[in-house]
Short mmCIF file of N, CA and C in Angstrom, two decimals:
data_model
loop_
_atom_site.label_atom_id
_atom_site.label_comp_id
_atom_site.label_asym_id
_atom_site.label_seq_id
_atom_site.Cartn_x
_atom_site.Cartn_y
_atom_site.Cartn_z
N UNK A 1 117.98 -124.25 -211.16
CA UNK A 1 118.01 -125.02 -212.22
C UNK A 1 119.20 -124.32 -213.34
N UNK A 2 119.98 -124.64 -213.79
CA UNK A 2 121.11 -124.31 -214.71
C UNK A 2 120.63 -124.11 -215.87
N UNK A 3 119.24 -124.84 -216.61
CA UNK A 3 118.79 -124.20 -217.77
C UNK A 3 118.62 -122.78 -217.57
N UNK A 4 118.27 -122.01 -216.57
CA UNK A 4 117.80 -120.66 -216.31
C UNK A 4 119.12 -119.75 -216.41
N UNK A 5 120.22 -120.35 -216.49
CA UNK A 5 121.51 -119.65 -216.69
C UNK A 5 121.45 -119.06 -218.00
N UNK A 6 120.93 -119.64 -219.12
CA UNK A 6 121.11 -119.49 -220.49
C UNK A 6 119.89 -118.55 -221.04
N UNK A 7 118.95 -118.07 -220.34
CA UNK A 7 117.80 -117.43 -220.40
C UNK A 7 118.10 -115.78 -221.03
N UNK A 8 116.94 -115.37 -221.49
CA UNK A 8 117.21 -114.21 -221.73
C UNK A 8 117.79 -113.18 -220.68
N UNK A 9 118.67 -112.27 -220.76
CA UNK A 9 119.14 -111.43 -219.85
C UNK A 9 118.85 -109.92 -219.95
N UNK A 10 119.31 -109.33 -219.20
CA UNK A 10 119.24 -107.83 -218.87
C UNK A 10 117.59 -107.45 -218.90
N UNK A 11 116.91 -108.23 -218.00
CA UNK A 11 115.36 -108.29 -217.90
C UNK A 11 114.31 -108.32 -218.80
N UNK A 12 114.67 -108.96 -219.88
CA UNK A 12 114.11 -109.13 -220.93
C UNK A 12 112.91 -110.43 -220.61
N UNK A 13 111.75 -110.55 -221.05
CA UNK A 13 110.92 -111.50 -220.51
C UNK A 13 111.56 -112.78 -221.02
N UNK A 14 111.05 -114.03 -220.47
CA UNK A 14 111.57 -115.33 -220.90
C UNK A 14 110.92 -115.57 -222.25
N UNK A 15 111.68 -116.16 -223.36
CA UNK A 15 111.50 -116.16 -224.60
C UNK A 15 110.17 -117.14 -224.72
N UNK A 16 109.12 -116.65 -225.45
CA UNK A 16 108.10 -117.61 -225.82
C UNK A 16 108.56 -118.85 -226.33
N UNK A 17 108.22 -120.18 -225.63
CA UNK A 17 108.78 -121.47 -226.11
C UNK A 17 107.49 -122.37 -227.04
N UNK A 18 106.72 -121.74 -227.31
CA UNK A 18 105.77 -122.49 -228.31
C UNK A 18 104.21 -122.26 -227.87
N UNK A 19 103.16 -122.59 -228.38
CA UNK A 19 102.10 -122.65 -228.05
C UNK A 19 101.62 -123.32 -226.62
N UNK A 20 102.19 -124.50 -226.53
CA UNK A 20 102.01 -125.19 -225.27
C UNK A 20 102.88 -124.71 -223.97
N UNK A 21 103.83 -123.66 -224.34
CA UNK A 21 104.36 -122.90 -223.00
C UNK A 21 103.30 -122.33 -221.72
N UNK A 22 103.73 -122.82 -220.79
CA UNK A 22 102.88 -122.15 -219.88
C UNK A 22 102.85 -120.98 -219.48
N UNK A 23 103.72 -119.98 -220.14
CA UNK A 23 103.95 -118.59 -220.11
C UNK A 23 102.98 -118.08 -220.71
N UNK A 24 102.51 -118.77 -222.00
CA UNK A 24 101.31 -118.36 -223.09
C UNK A 24 99.91 -118.67 -222.20
N UNK A 25 99.19 -117.58 -222.58
CA UNK A 25 97.61 -117.81 -221.92
C UNK A 25 96.58 -117.59 -223.12
N UNK A 26 95.47 -118.35 -223.16
CA UNK A 26 94.37 -118.05 -224.04
C UNK A 26 93.76 -116.96 -223.44
N UNK A 27 93.27 -115.91 -224.21
CA UNK A 27 92.46 -114.98 -223.80
C UNK A 27 91.87 -114.53 -225.09
N UNK A 28 90.44 -114.54 -225.30
CA UNK A 28 89.59 -114.11 -226.18
C UNK A 28 90.24 -114.68 -227.62
N UNK A 29 90.64 -116.10 -227.61
CA UNK A 29 91.14 -116.63 -228.87
C UNK A 29 92.68 -116.24 -229.21
N UNK A 30 93.22 -115.47 -228.30
CA UNK A 30 94.72 -115.14 -228.90
C UNK A 30 95.73 -115.42 -227.88
N UNK A 31 96.99 -115.51 -228.29
CA UNK A 31 98.07 -115.83 -227.33
C UNK A 31 98.56 -114.52 -226.54
N UNK A 32 98.86 -114.53 -225.47
CA UNK A 32 98.94 -113.45 -224.39
C UNK A 32 100.36 -113.42 -223.79
N UNK A 33 101.43 -113.99 -224.31
CA UNK A 33 102.84 -114.14 -223.66
C UNK A 33 103.15 -112.73 -223.17
N UNK A 34 103.73 -112.68 -222.19
CA UNK A 34 104.11 -111.15 -221.97
C UNK A 34 104.60 -110.29 -222.96
N UNK A 35 105.49 -110.82 -223.87
CA UNK A 35 106.21 -110.02 -224.87
C UNK A 35 105.67 -110.15 -226.21
N UNK A 36 104.41 -110.98 -226.22
CA UNK A 36 103.81 -111.08 -227.61
C UNK A 36 103.34 -110.15 -228.18
N UNK A 37 102.55 -109.25 -227.64
CA UNK A 37 102.04 -108.19 -228.79
C UNK A 37 103.05 -107.07 -228.87
N UNK A 38 104.08 -106.92 -227.88
CA UNK A 38 105.30 -106.00 -227.84
C UNK A 38 106.19 -106.65 -229.21
N UNK A 39 106.11 -107.73 -229.16
CA UNK A 39 107.09 -108.42 -230.19
C UNK A 39 106.30 -108.40 -231.50
N UNK A 40 104.97 -108.47 -231.66
CA UNK A 40 104.41 -108.45 -232.92
C UNK A 40 104.47 -107.05 -233.33
N UNK A 41 104.16 -106.08 -232.77
CA UNK A 41 104.28 -104.62 -233.13
C UNK A 41 105.86 -104.36 -233.52
N UNK A 42 106.86 -105.12 -232.92
CA UNK A 42 108.10 -105.14 -233.89
C UNK A 42 108.49 -105.92 -234.79
N UNK A 43 107.66 -106.41 -235.40
CA UNK A 43 107.69 -107.21 -236.36
C UNK A 43 107.83 -108.53 -236.29
N UNK A 44 107.89 -109.05 -235.10
CA UNK A 44 108.10 -110.66 -235.05
C UNK A 44 107.03 -111.46 -235.70
N UNK A 45 107.27 -112.81 -235.97
CA UNK A 45 106.22 -113.49 -236.90
C UNK A 45 106.16 -114.73 -236.10
N UNK A 46 104.93 -115.21 -235.42
CA UNK A 46 105.17 -116.29 -234.80
C UNK A 46 104.56 -117.15 -235.64
N UNK A 47 104.67 -117.67 -237.00
CA UNK A 47 104.32 -118.55 -237.37
C UNK A 47 105.22 -119.64 -237.54
N UNK A 48 104.85 -121.07 -237.31
CA UNK A 48 105.75 -122.22 -237.18
C UNK A 48 106.19 -122.59 -238.47
N UNK A 49 107.45 -123.01 -238.74
CA UNK A 49 107.83 -123.07 -240.02
C UNK A 49 109.07 -124.31 -239.83
N UNK A 50 108.96 -125.29 -240.62
CA UNK A 50 109.95 -126.26 -240.47
C UNK A 50 111.24 -126.06 -241.11
N UNK A 51 112.22 -126.12 -240.63
CA UNK A 51 113.57 -125.74 -241.28
C UNK A 51 114.02 -127.03 -241.99
N UNK A 52 114.67 -127.12 -243.23
CA UNK A 52 115.13 -128.07 -243.59
C UNK A 52 116.57 -128.07 -243.29
N UNK A 53 117.25 -129.15 -243.72
CA UNK A 53 118.59 -129.35 -243.45
C UNK A 53 119.21 -130.58 -243.24
N UNK A 54 120.22 -130.90 -242.64
CA UNK A 54 120.79 -132.22 -242.33
C UNK A 54 120.01 -132.94 -241.01
N UNK A 55 119.22 -132.21 -240.27
CA UNK A 55 118.43 -132.70 -239.15
C UNK A 55 117.22 -132.76 -239.06
N UNK A 56 116.22 -133.64 -238.86
CA UNK A 56 114.74 -133.52 -238.82
C UNK A 56 114.73 -133.28 -237.31
N UNK A 57 113.13 -132.40 -237.37
CA UNK A 57 112.49 -131.85 -236.29
C UNK A 57 112.86 -130.46 -235.68
N UNK A 58 113.39 -129.89 -236.48
CA UNK A 58 113.98 -128.30 -236.35
C UNK A 58 112.77 -127.31 -237.05
N UNK A 59 112.55 -126.54 -236.08
CA UNK A 59 111.37 -125.76 -236.26
C UNK A 59 111.85 -124.23 -236.08
N UNK A 60 111.16 -123.43 -236.69
CA UNK A 60 111.60 -121.94 -236.15
C UNK A 60 109.90 -121.14 -236.14
N UNK A 61 109.99 -120.48 -234.84
CA UNK A 61 108.61 -119.66 -234.52
C UNK A 61 109.04 -118.53 -234.14
N UNK A 62 109.11 -117.54 -235.16
CA UNK A 62 109.21 -116.00 -234.84
C UNK A 62 110.85 -116.19 -234.91
N UNK A 63 111.76 -115.65 -234.22
CA UNK A 63 113.05 -115.36 -234.05
C UNK A 63 113.90 -116.44 -233.44
N UNK A 64 113.12 -117.63 -232.81
CA UNK A 64 113.49 -118.76 -232.03
C UNK A 64 113.65 -119.95 -233.12
N UNK A 65 114.62 -120.60 -232.48
CA UNK A 65 114.47 -122.13 -233.40
C UNK A 65 114.67 -123.12 -232.45
N UNK A 66 113.99 -124.18 -232.54
CA UNK A 66 113.70 -125.40 -231.75
C UNK A 66 114.24 -126.57 -232.31
N UNK A 67 115.10 -127.29 -231.80
CA UNK A 67 115.52 -128.49 -232.32
C UNK A 67 115.83 -129.65 -231.40
N UNK A 68 115.88 -131.03 -231.76
CA UNK A 68 116.30 -131.82 -230.81
C UNK A 68 117.05 -131.51 -230.37
N UNK A 69 117.19 -132.10 -228.81
CA UNK A 69 118.30 -131.94 -227.94
C UNK A 69 118.93 -133.25 -228.00
N UNK A 70 120.54 -133.46 -228.04
CA UNK A 70 121.39 -134.44 -227.78
C UNK A 70 121.85 -134.49 -226.70
N UNK A 71 122.74 -135.35 -226.11
CA UNK A 71 123.51 -135.72 -224.84
C UNK A 71 124.56 -134.43 -224.72
N UNK A 72 124.95 -133.79 -226.18
CA UNK A 72 125.85 -132.63 -225.87
C UNK A 72 125.31 -131.26 -225.97
N UNK A 73 123.70 -131.18 -226.00
CA UNK A 73 122.85 -130.13 -226.25
C UNK A 73 123.35 -128.98 -224.97
N UNK A 74 123.44 -129.75 -223.93
CA UNK A 74 123.66 -128.73 -222.79
C UNK A 74 124.89 -128.22 -222.77
N UNK A 75 125.82 -128.86 -223.28
CA UNK A 75 127.28 -128.22 -223.39
C UNK A 75 127.56 -127.15 -224.03
N UNK A 76 126.14 -127.27 -225.47
CA UNK A 76 126.60 -126.53 -226.80
C UNK A 76 125.66 -125.12 -226.01
N UNK A 77 124.96 -125.43 -225.37
CA UNK A 77 124.36 -123.94 -224.81
C UNK A 77 125.17 -123.01 -223.98
N UNK A 78 126.27 -124.06 -223.18
CA UNK A 78 127.13 -123.27 -222.49
C UNK A 78 128.02 -122.53 -223.17
N UNK A 79 128.54 -123.35 -224.54
CA UNK A 79 129.35 -122.97 -225.52
C UNK A 79 129.33 -121.72 -225.91
N UNK A 80 127.88 -121.79 -226.37
CA UNK A 80 127.21 -120.40 -227.16
C UNK A 80 127.27 -119.37 -225.80
N UNK A 81 126.56 -119.52 -224.95
CA UNK A 81 126.63 -118.80 -223.85
C UNK A 81 128.04 -118.05 -223.94
N UNK A 82 129.00 -118.94 -223.74
CA UNK A 82 130.07 -118.27 -223.35
C UNK A 82 131.02 -117.43 -224.57
N UNK A 83 130.88 -118.01 -225.73
CA UNK A 83 131.43 -117.27 -227.04
C UNK A 83 130.57 -116.01 -227.15
N UNK A 84 129.29 -115.75 -226.70
CA UNK A 84 128.70 -114.66 -226.79
C UNK A 84 129.12 -113.53 -225.63
N UNK A 85 129.50 -114.15 -224.62
CA UNK A 85 130.11 -113.05 -223.49
C UNK A 85 131.22 -112.86 -223.95
N UNK A 86 131.98 -113.51 -224.87
CA UNK A 86 133.54 -113.05 -225.25
C UNK A 86 133.27 -112.02 -226.37
N UNK A 87 131.95 -111.47 -226.72
CA UNK A 87 131.68 -110.38 -227.50
C UNK A 87 131.56 -111.49 -228.86
N UNK A 88 131.64 -112.48 -229.20
CA UNK A 88 131.48 -113.11 -230.41
C UNK A 88 129.84 -113.28 -230.92
N UNK A 89 129.35 -112.34 -231.37
CA UNK A 89 127.91 -112.59 -231.48
C UNK A 89 127.31 -113.42 -232.65
N UNK A 90 128.26 -114.04 -233.56
CA UNK A 90 127.88 -114.61 -234.71
C UNK A 90 127.21 -115.98 -234.59
N UNK A 91 126.98 -116.18 -233.17
CA UNK A 91 126.37 -117.59 -233.15
C UNK A 91 125.01 -117.21 -232.50
N UNK A 92 123.94 -118.32 -232.87
CA UNK A 92 122.87 -118.17 -231.87
C UNK A 92 122.89 -117.77 -230.46
N UNK A 93 121.86 -117.07 -230.07
CA UNK A 93 121.93 -117.06 -228.39
C UNK A 93 121.13 -118.04 -228.07
N UNK A 94 121.77 -118.71 -227.00
CA UNK A 94 121.15 -119.64 -226.44
C UNK A 94 119.88 -119.37 -225.24
N UNK A 95 118.77 -120.31 -225.40
CA UNK A 95 118.00 -119.90 -224.57
C UNK A 95 117.41 -121.18 -223.77
N UNK A 96 118.41 -122.02 -223.77
CA UNK A 96 118.10 -123.24 -222.81
C UNK A 96 117.31 -124.38 -223.51
N UNK A 97 116.26 -124.97 -222.82
CA UNK A 97 115.57 -126.08 -223.28
C UNK A 97 113.92 -125.74 -223.01
N UNK A 98 112.99 -126.11 -223.88
CA UNK A 98 111.47 -126.06 -223.92
C UNK A 98 110.90 -127.11 -222.95
N UNK A 99 109.65 -126.97 -222.84
CA UNK A 99 109.26 -127.95 -221.93
C UNK A 99 109.09 -129.37 -222.60
N UNK A 100 109.23 -129.57 -223.82
CA UNK A 100 109.27 -131.03 -224.51
C UNK A 100 110.82 -131.13 -224.56
N UNK A 101 111.86 -130.38 -224.33
CA UNK A 101 113.15 -131.15 -223.88
C UNK A 101 113.77 -130.74 -225.11
N UNK A 102 113.17 -129.75 -226.23
CA UNK A 102 113.86 -129.41 -227.08
C UNK A 102 115.03 -128.22 -226.96
N UNK A 103 116.16 -128.00 -227.75
CA UNK A 103 117.17 -127.03 -227.22
C UNK A 103 116.50 -125.78 -227.97
N UNK A 104 116.58 -124.95 -227.45
CA UNK A 104 116.18 -123.40 -227.94
C UNK A 104 117.19 -122.25 -228.25
N UNK A 105 117.15 -121.91 -229.49
CA UNK A 105 118.35 -120.99 -229.75
C UNK A 105 117.77 -119.62 -230.56
N UNK A 106 118.15 -118.76 -230.73
CA UNK A 106 117.84 -117.72 -231.55
C UNK A 106 118.22 -118.00 -233.05
N UNK A 107 117.10 -117.41 -233.91
CA UNK A 107 117.28 -117.43 -235.35
C UNK A 107 118.54 -116.48 -235.79
N UNK A 108 119.19 -116.87 -236.75
CA UNK A 108 120.27 -115.98 -237.36
C UNK A 108 119.82 -115.50 -238.91
N UNK A 109 119.34 -114.55 -239.11
CA UNK A 109 118.54 -114.22 -240.42
C UNK A 109 120.13 -114.03 -241.66
N UNK A 110 119.24 -114.52 -242.66
CA UNK A 110 120.36 -114.48 -243.75
C UNK A 110 120.23 -115.71 -244.72
N UNK A 111 121.14 -115.76 -245.70
CA UNK A 111 121.39 -116.86 -246.70
C UNK A 111 122.06 -118.04 -246.25
N UNK A 112 121.64 -119.12 -246.34
CA UNK A 112 122.54 -120.53 -245.88
C UNK A 112 122.43 -121.46 -247.20
N UNK A 113 123.71 -121.71 -247.77
CA UNK A 113 123.77 -122.38 -249.04
C UNK A 113 123.90 -123.86 -248.84
N UNK A 114 123.68 -124.76 -249.89
CA UNK A 114 123.91 -125.96 -249.98
C UNK A 114 124.65 -126.08 -251.28
N UNK A 115 125.06 -127.38 -251.47
CA UNK A 115 125.48 -127.73 -252.64
C UNK A 115 124.76 -128.05 -253.92
N UNK A 116 124.74 -127.57 -255.17
CA UNK A 116 125.62 -126.70 -255.73
C UNK A 116 125.34 -124.98 -254.98
N UNK A 117 126.67 -124.41 -254.74
CA UNK A 117 126.84 -123.08 -254.10
C UNK A 117 125.89 -122.02 -254.43
N UNK A 118 125.31 -121.37 -254.07
CA UNK A 118 124.63 -120.03 -254.77
C UNK A 118 126.07 -119.35 -255.19
N UNK A 119 125.38 -118.48 -256.03
CA UNK A 119 126.68 -117.21 -256.26
C UNK A 119 127.33 -116.51 -255.28
N UNK A 120 126.33 -116.11 -254.59
CA UNK A 120 127.30 -115.43 -253.23
C UNK A 120 128.14 -116.44 -252.40
N UNK A 121 127.79 -117.77 -252.20
CA UNK A 121 128.31 -118.68 -251.26
C UNK A 121 129.56 -118.72 -252.08
N UNK A 122 129.49 -118.84 -253.61
CA UNK A 122 130.72 -119.31 -254.10
C UNK A 122 131.83 -118.06 -254.25
N UNK A 123 131.43 -117.04 -253.74
CA UNK A 123 132.13 -115.66 -254.22
C UNK A 123 133.42 -115.94 -253.18
N UNK A 124 134.30 -115.43 -253.55
CA UNK A 124 136.11 -115.17 -253.02
C UNK A 124 135.57 -114.37 -251.70
N UNK A 125 134.67 -113.36 -251.66
CA UNK A 125 134.34 -112.71 -250.42
C UNK A 125 133.69 -113.52 -249.53
N UNK A 126 132.81 -114.45 -249.96
CA UNK A 126 132.42 -115.16 -248.84
C UNK A 126 133.46 -116.20 -248.01
N UNK A 127 134.16 -116.96 -249.01
CA UNK A 127 135.25 -117.49 -248.43
C UNK A 127 136.29 -116.69 -247.51
N UNK A 128 136.65 -115.44 -247.74
CA UNK A 128 137.38 -114.87 -247.01
C UNK A 128 136.79 -114.50 -245.55
N UNK A 129 135.48 -114.13 -245.60
CA UNK A 129 134.67 -113.58 -244.62
C UNK A 129 134.45 -114.84 -243.78
N UNK A 130 134.24 -116.38 -244.20
CA UNK A 130 133.85 -117.19 -243.59
C UNK A 130 135.26 -117.57 -242.70
N UNK A 131 136.46 -117.65 -243.39
CA UNK A 131 137.70 -117.73 -242.68
C UNK A 131 137.86 -116.88 -241.46
N UNK A 132 137.74 -115.70 -241.64
CA UNK A 132 137.81 -114.80 -240.63
C UNK A 132 136.88 -114.88 -239.38
N UNK A 133 135.61 -115.37 -239.85
CA UNK A 133 134.70 -115.72 -238.92
C UNK A 133 134.85 -116.92 -238.01
N UNK A 134 135.48 -117.87 -238.71
CA UNK A 134 135.83 -118.81 -238.32
C UNK A 134 137.33 -118.92 -237.11
N UNK A 135 137.86 -117.80 -237.59
CA UNK A 135 139.31 -117.35 -236.80
C UNK A 135 138.51 -117.01 -235.29
N UNK A 136 137.43 -116.00 -235.66
CA UNK A 136 137.00 -115.22 -234.68
C UNK A 136 136.26 -116.45 -233.78
N UNK A 137 135.63 -117.01 -234.02
CA UNK A 137 134.97 -118.23 -233.22
C UNK A 137 136.07 -119.13 -232.50
N UNK A 138 137.29 -119.19 -233.02
CA UNK A 138 137.77 -119.95 -232.26
C UNK A 138 138.54 -119.14 -231.17
N UNK A 139 138.96 -117.94 -231.45
CA UNK A 139 139.64 -117.04 -230.67
C UNK A 139 138.68 -116.84 -229.28
N UNK A 140 137.31 -116.87 -229.65
CA UNK A 140 136.41 -116.71 -228.56
C UNK A 140 136.35 -117.86 -227.79
N UNK A 141 136.54 -118.94 -228.39
CA UNK A 141 136.04 -120.27 -227.58
C UNK A 141 137.48 -120.79 -226.72
N UNK A 142 138.60 -120.20 -226.91
CA UNK A 142 139.94 -120.50 -226.40
C UNK A 142 139.73 -120.93 -225.03
N UNK A 143 139.05 -119.67 -223.92
CA UNK A 143 139.09 -119.86 -222.72
C UNK A 143 137.79 -120.69 -222.08
N UNK A 144 137.15 -121.24 -223.23
CA UNK A 144 135.75 -122.39 -222.70
C UNK A 144 136.67 -123.39 -221.96
N UNK A 145 137.45 -124.00 -222.58
CA UNK A 145 138.04 -125.02 -221.83
C UNK A 145 138.72 -125.03 -220.34
N UNK A 146 139.00 -123.80 -220.17
CA UNK A 146 139.48 -123.38 -218.83
C UNK A 146 138.51 -123.24 -217.54
N UNK A 147 137.28 -122.89 -218.22
CA UNK A 147 136.33 -122.75 -217.08
C UNK A 147 135.66 -124.05 -216.70
N UNK A 148 135.07 -124.01 -215.49
CA UNK A 148 134.84 -125.11 -214.53
C UNK A 148 133.45 -125.62 -215.26
N UNK A 149 133.30 -126.86 -215.46
CA UNK A 149 131.96 -127.56 -215.66
C UNK A 149 131.72 -128.80 -215.21
N UNK A 150 130.94 -129.36 -215.49
CA UNK A 150 130.42 -130.48 -215.16
C UNK A 150 131.25 -131.82 -216.20
N UNK A 151 131.57 -132.85 -216.14
CA UNK A 151 132.16 -133.55 -217.29
C UNK A 151 131.34 -132.99 -218.78
N UNK A 152 132.33 -132.97 -219.71
CA UNK A 152 131.86 -132.14 -220.90
C UNK A 152 131.33 -133.36 -221.66
N UNK A 153 130.12 -133.15 -222.51
CA UNK A 153 129.54 -134.15 -223.13
C UNK A 153 129.52 -133.59 -224.63
N UNK A 154 130.30 -134.25 -225.67
CA UNK A 154 130.11 -133.72 -226.93
C UNK A 154 129.64 -134.89 -228.05
N UNK A 155 129.18 -134.30 -229.28
CA UNK A 155 128.78 -135.15 -230.08
C UNK A 155 130.04 -136.13 -230.70
N UNK A 156 130.97 -135.63 -230.50
CA UNK A 156 131.98 -136.41 -230.96
C UNK A 156 133.28 -136.26 -229.75
N UNK A 157 133.94 -137.43 -229.58
CA UNK A 157 134.87 -137.43 -228.51
C UNK A 157 136.16 -136.11 -228.74
N UNK A 158 136.35 -135.69 -227.81
CA UNK A 158 137.55 -134.73 -227.86
C UNK A 158 138.93 -135.48 -228.38
N UNK A 159 139.96 -134.46 -229.08
CA UNK A 159 141.01 -134.89 -229.41
C UNK A 159 142.37 -133.96 -228.80
N UNK A 160 143.14 -134.71 -228.32
CA UNK A 160 144.25 -134.16 -227.69
C UNK A 160 145.39 -133.56 -228.93
N UNK A 161 145.90 -132.40 -228.57
CA UNK A 161 145.75 -131.32 -227.32
C UNK A 161 144.36 -130.58 -227.62
N UNK A 162 143.63 -130.32 -226.38
CA UNK A 162 142.50 -129.53 -226.71
C UNK A 162 142.59 -128.01 -226.30
N UNK A 163 142.67 -127.36 -227.93
CA UNK A 163 143.11 -125.84 -227.62
C UNK A 163 141.87 -124.91 -227.96
N UNK A 164 140.99 -125.39 -228.78
CA UNK A 164 139.73 -124.78 -228.95
C UNK A 164 138.61 -125.45 -229.06
N UNK A 165 137.46 -125.36 -229.19
CA UNK A 165 136.26 -125.94 -229.48
C UNK A 165 135.93 -126.07 -230.93
N UNK A 166 136.48 -126.94 -231.65
CA UNK A 166 135.85 -126.72 -233.15
C UNK A 166 134.52 -126.89 -233.33
N UNK A 167 133.95 -126.21 -234.33
CA UNK A 167 132.77 -126.54 -234.78
C UNK A 167 132.17 -127.85 -235.27
N UNK A 168 133.10 -128.45 -235.80
CA UNK A 168 133.15 -130.14 -236.56
C UNK A 168 132.11 -130.20 -237.67
N UNK A 169 131.50 -129.17 -238.14
CA UNK A 169 131.07 -129.19 -239.55
C UNK A 169 130.84 -128.00 -240.17
N UNK A 170 132.06 -127.00 -240.33
CA UNK A 170 132.04 -125.78 -240.76
C UNK A 170 131.69 -126.03 -242.38
N UNK A 171 130.79 -125.40 -242.81
CA UNK A 171 130.56 -125.77 -244.39
C UNK A 171 129.34 -124.84 -244.85
N UNK A 172 129.22 -124.68 -246.26
CA UNK A 172 128.06 -123.66 -246.74
C UNK A 172 126.84 -123.78 -246.08
N UNK A 173 126.18 -124.79 -245.55
CA UNK A 173 125.28 -125.03 -245.05
C UNK A 173 125.13 -124.74 -243.61
N UNK A 174 126.07 -124.31 -242.83
CA UNK A 174 126.01 -123.85 -241.50
C UNK A 174 126.69 -122.55 -241.25
N UNK A 175 126.79 -121.80 -242.45
CA UNK A 175 127.43 -120.35 -242.20
C UNK A 175 126.20 -119.74 -242.98
N UNK A 176 125.75 -118.77 -242.45
CA UNK A 176 124.79 -117.82 -242.60
C UNK A 176 125.69 -116.64 -243.37
N UNK A 177 124.92 -116.08 -244.55
CA UNK A 177 125.57 -115.04 -245.36
C UNK A 177 124.82 -113.83 -245.22
N UNK A 178 125.15 -112.68 -245.29
CA UNK A 178 124.59 -111.53 -245.91
C UNK A 178 125.11 -110.96 -247.05
N UNK A 179 124.56 -111.36 -248.38
CA UNK A 179 125.01 -110.94 -249.60
C UNK A 179 126.13 -112.08 -249.67
N UNK A 180 127.31 -111.52 -249.76
CA UNK A 180 128.71 -112.35 -249.92
C UNK A 180 129.45 -112.41 -248.90
N UNK A 181 129.08 -111.83 -247.69
CA UNK A 181 129.56 -111.74 -246.34
C UNK A 181 129.09 -112.80 -245.39
N UNK A 182 130.14 -113.70 -244.98
CA UNK A 182 129.76 -114.49 -243.76
C UNK A 182 129.58 -113.84 -242.34
N UNK A 183 128.30 -114.25 -242.13
CA UNK A 183 127.86 -113.36 -240.54
C UNK A 183 127.42 -114.39 -239.41
N UNK A 184 127.18 -115.38 -239.57
CA UNK A 184 126.93 -116.42 -238.50
C UNK A 184 127.16 -117.94 -239.07
N UNK A 185 127.56 -118.42 -237.75
CA UNK A 185 127.82 -119.79 -237.65
C UNK A 185 126.58 -120.54 -236.87
N UNK A 186 126.11 -121.79 -237.64
CA UNK A 186 124.64 -122.37 -237.02
C UNK A 186 125.16 -123.86 -236.81
N UNK A 187 124.52 -124.60 -236.44
CA UNK A 187 123.91 -125.95 -236.15
C UNK A 187 125.43 -126.49 -235.30
N UNK A 188 125.38 -125.86 -234.17
CA UNK A 188 126.55 -126.74 -233.06
C UNK A 188 126.10 -127.88 -232.60
#
């Protein structure tokens, strides 16, 4: 199954995918995913939180984000995996799809701004660091087009010449800030 290609690596247990996941087991009234207790001790929070933004149906459970899948979602999972393998870790880690068909990615902590911009997002340092972040992403995505894939499905049709994979909505509400520094890109 190709979806397993994008699961946790380096021997880590499979990411918990919600209370209906078959790897969770009820025992004495509590969840016992193999990593659940260890991750609770590490400070992971398994509270379900609805994330607000441009798309409905996006939830966060602990360090994972679940969002409705589209025709392009499998390709996005491959892209995120590829750019992370190029040492660009400023995008969510892809975990494939859950039993309900939702896309699963890691949560990137920090501030995300919308209009009107927060003071941090309006700072010149945020703009410069966001430009460097976008350049780093573009540099990391260059080789993705040369890798063998099934036919690529994207949310929008590709434009020629195909040199990089663009985010398509690189804006303050899709850039994660740590203070005044852009540290992550979300919502691919």
